[in-house]
Coordinates of C-alpha atoms and ligand atoms in Angstrom, one line a residue:
M1 CA 18.9 101.3 31.8
Y2 CA 17.6 99.2 34.7
K3 CA 18.6 96.1 32.9
P4 CA 21.5 95.0 35.1
F5 CA 19.3 95.5 38.2
L6 CA 16.5 93.4 36.7
L7 CA 18.9 90.7 35.8
L8 CA 20.3 90.6 39.3
C9 CA 16.8 90.3 40.7
A10 CA 15.9 87.5 38.4
F11 CA 19.1 85.7 39.3
L12 CA 18.5 86.1 43.0
L13 CA 14.9 84.8 42.7
A14 CA 16.1 81.8 40.7
S15 CA 18.7 80.9 43.2
I16 CA 16.2 81.2 46.1
A17 CA 13.8 78.9 44.2
I18 CA 16.6 76.4 43.5
A19 CA 17.7 76.4 47.1
R20 CA 14.1 75.9 48.3
G21 CA 13.6 73.0 45.9
H22 CA 16.7 71.4 47.1
Q23 CA 15.8 71.8 50.8
S24 CA 12.4 70.2 50.4
A25 CA 13.9 67.3 48.4
T26 CA 16.4 66.5 51.2
Q27 CA 13.7 66.9 53.9
E28 CA 11.5 64.3 52.1
K29 CA 14.5 62.0 52.0
S30 CA 15.2 62.2 55.7
G31 CA 11.5 61.8 56.4
S32 CA 11.3 58.4 54.6
A33 CA 14.5 57.2 56.4
E34 CA 12.4 56.1 59.3
P35 CA 10.1 53.4 57.9
T36 CA 7.3 52.0 60.0
M37 CA 5.8 48.6 59.7
T38 CA 2.3 48.6 58.3
P39 CA -0.5 46.0 58.8
E40 CA 0.1 45.1 55.1
D41 CA 3.8 44.4 55.9
V42 CA 2.8 42.1 58.8
A43 CA 0.3 40.2 56.7
K44 CA 2.7 39.6 53.8
K45 CA 3.1 36.0 52.8
N46 CA 6.5 34.5 51.9
P47 CA 6.4 34.0 48.1
I48 CA 9.6 32.0 48.1
A49 CA 9.4 28.3 49.1
P50 CA 12.4 27.1 51.0
T51 CA 14.8 25.1 48.7
P52 CA 18.2 23.6 49.5
E53 CA 19.7 26.1 47.0
G54 CA 17.9 29.1 48.4
L55 CA 18.8 28.2 52.0
A56 CA 22.5 27.6 51.0
E57 CA 22.7 31.0 49.4
A58 CA 21.0 32.7 52.4
R59 CA 23.3 30.9 54.7
K60 CA 26.4 32.3 53.0
L61 CA 25.1 35.9 53.3
F62 CA 24.0 35.1 56.9
G63 CA 27.6 34.2 57.7
Y64 CA 28.8 37.6 56.5
H65 CA 26.1 39.9 57.7
C66 CA 24.2 38.3 60.5
A67 CA 26.1 35.6 62.3
M68 CA 28.2 38.0 64.4
C69 CA 25.0 38.8 66.3
H70 CA 22.6 36.0 65.7
G71 CA 25.2 33.2 65.8
K72 CA 26.0 30.7 63.0
E73 CA 23.2 28.4 64.1
G74 CA 20.8 31.2 65.0
D75 CA 21.3 30.8 68.7
G76 CA 21.6 34.5 69.2
K77 CA 25.1 34.2 70.8
G78 CA 27.3 35.8 68.1
D79 CA 30.5 37.6 69.3
L80 CA 29.1 41.0 68.6
A81 CA 25.8 40.2 70.4
Q82 CA 27.9 39.2 73.4
E83 CA 29.9 42.4 73.2
M84 CA 26.9 44.5 72.8
K85 CA 25.1 42.5 75.5
L86 CA 22.1 41.9 73.2
E87 CA 19.4 39.5 74.4
L88 CA 18.5 37.8 71.1
H89 CA 16.0 35.1 70.5
D90 CA 17.4 31.5 70.2
W91 CA 15.9 30.6 66.9
R92 CA 16.7 27.0 67.4
D93 CA 13.6 27.1 69.5
A94 CA 11.0 27.7 66.8
S95 CA 8.5 29.0 69.4
S96 CA 10.9 32.0 70.2
I97 CA 9.6 33.6 67.0
G98 CA 6.5 31.5 66.6
K99 CA 4.2 34.5 67.0
I100 CA 6.1 36.7 64.6
T101 CA 4.8 36.5 61.0
D102 CA 7.0 35.9 58.0
G103 CA 6.0 39.4 56.9
E104 CA 7.4 40.9 60.1
L105 CA 10.6 38.9 59.9
F106 CA 11.0 40.1 56.3
W107 CA 10.4 43.7 57.3
I108 CA 12.9 43.5 60.1
I109 CA 15.5 41.9 57.8
S110 CA 14.9 44.7 55.3
N111 CA 14.8 47.7 57.6
G112 CA 16.4 46.6 60.8
K113 CA 14.9 47.2 64.2
G114 CA 16.3 48.8 67.4
K115 CA 20.0 47.7 67.9
M116 CA 19.8 45.8 64.6
L117 CA 20.7 48.8 62.6
G118 CA 19.9 49.4 59.0
G119 CA 18.9 46.0 57.8
E120 CA 19.6 44.6 54.4
G121 CA 17.3 47.0 52.5
D122 CA 18.3 47.6 49.0
R123 CA 21.7 46.0 49.1
T124 CA 20.1 42.5 49.0
P125 CA 17.4 41.5 46.4
E126 CA 13.9 40.9 47.8
K127 CA 14.1 37.2 46.9
M128 CA 17.2 36.8 49.0
R129 CA 15.6 38.5 51.9
W130 CA 12.7 36.0 51.8
N131 CA 15.3 33.2 51.6
L132 CA 16.8 34.7 54.8
V133 CA 13.3 34.4 56.4
N134 CA 13.3 30.8 55.3
L135 CA 16.7 30.3 56.8
V136 CA 15.7 31.9 60.1
R137 CA 12.7 29.6 60.3
S138 CA 14.9 26.6 59.3
F139 CA 17.1 26.9 62.4
G140 CA 14.1 26.0 64.5
K141 CA 13.1 23.0 62.4
K142 CA 16.1 20.7 63.1
G143 CA 15.8 20.3 66.9
A144 CA 12.1 21.2 66.9
P145 CA 10.8 21.3 70.5
A146 CA 8.6 18.4 71.6
G147 CA 4.9 19.1 71.6
D148 CA 5.0 21.7 68.9
K149 CA 4.3 19.4 66.0
P150 CA 1.0 17.7 65.2
K151 CA 1.2 14.0 66.2
T152 CA 0.3 12.7 62.8
E153 CA 3.3 14.3 61.2
N154 CA 6.1 12.0 60.0
P155 CA 9.1 12.7 62.3
Q156 CA 11.5 12.4 59.4
H157 CA 10.1 15.7 58.0
Ligands
LIG1 C1 24.2 44.3 65.4 C2 23.7 43.0 65.7 C3 22.7 42.4 64.6 C4 23.0 42.1 63.3 C5 24.3 42.2 62.6 C6 21.8 41.5 62.8 N1 20.8 41.5 63.7 FE1 18.9 40.8 63.5 N2 18.4 41.5 65.3 C7 19.3 42.1 66.2 C8 18.5 42.6 67.3 C9 19.1 43.4 68.5 C10 17.2 42.2 67.1 C11 16.0 42.4 68.0 C12 15.4 43.8 67.6 C13 14.2 44.2 68.5 O1 13.2 43.4 68.6 O2 14.3 45.3 69.0 C14 17.1 41.5 65.9 C15 16.0 40.9 65.3 C16 16.0 40.2 64.1 C17 14.8 39.5 63.6 C18 13.4 39.4 64.2 C19 13.2 38.2 65.0 C20 13.8 38.2 66.4 O3 14.5 37.3 66.8 O4 13.6 39.3 67.1 C21 15.2 38.9 62.5 C22 14.4 38.0 61.5 C23 16.6 39.2 62.3 N3 17.1 40.0 63.3 C24 17.4 38.8 61.2 C25 18.6 39.2 60.9 C26 19.4 38.9 59.7 C27 18.8 38.0 58.6 C28 20.5 39.6 59.7 C29 21.6 39.7 58.7 C30 21.2 40.1 57.4 C31 20.6 40.3 61.0 N4 19.4 40.0 61.7 C32 21.7 41.0 61.5 C33 20.6 42.3 66.0 C34 21.3 42.1 64.9

């Protein structure tokens, strides 16, 4: 005779449990939305060697997603950067990011940093993000600043 009451209790308990489970799942998600750079990230080596093809592909994506801030040639003077009054590094001077490791560049490209919101994260395959690191470095290689290179190196390189 208490059956309906018991059923109601069971139903209530079940819905509370489901709601709790849901809540903790969404909490976990929002917790991981703020990634932090670990020493392992900083120490990561670029597994992708720069190739003309890889750089060309990265340059295409760079034109769509990055040039409005970082400038087509990496000078940091894109339209959006000017509008937002961002002070960006001029990557044509390799020393501007000389102290930043490839791992850090990769992490920032993947996750964004400060006013560089979001980053490429999952929308761009890992290999392409390493190619973007190569591209960012390549901007500084053309007009490499004097005194930065070992004297024995062939200037054609
Ligand atoms: C809204 C403007 C904006 C866009 C779009 C943007 N960035 Fe940035 N980027 C920044 C800012 C601002 C920083 C400096 C962040 C800091 O140090 O606080 C930065 C930093 C970086 C750095 C670290 C080296 C440095 O100069 O500080 C790399 C590498 C980088 N961006 C690559 C990219 C790539 C690749 C893309 C496109 C996939 C991109 N960015 C898109 C604004 C932008």
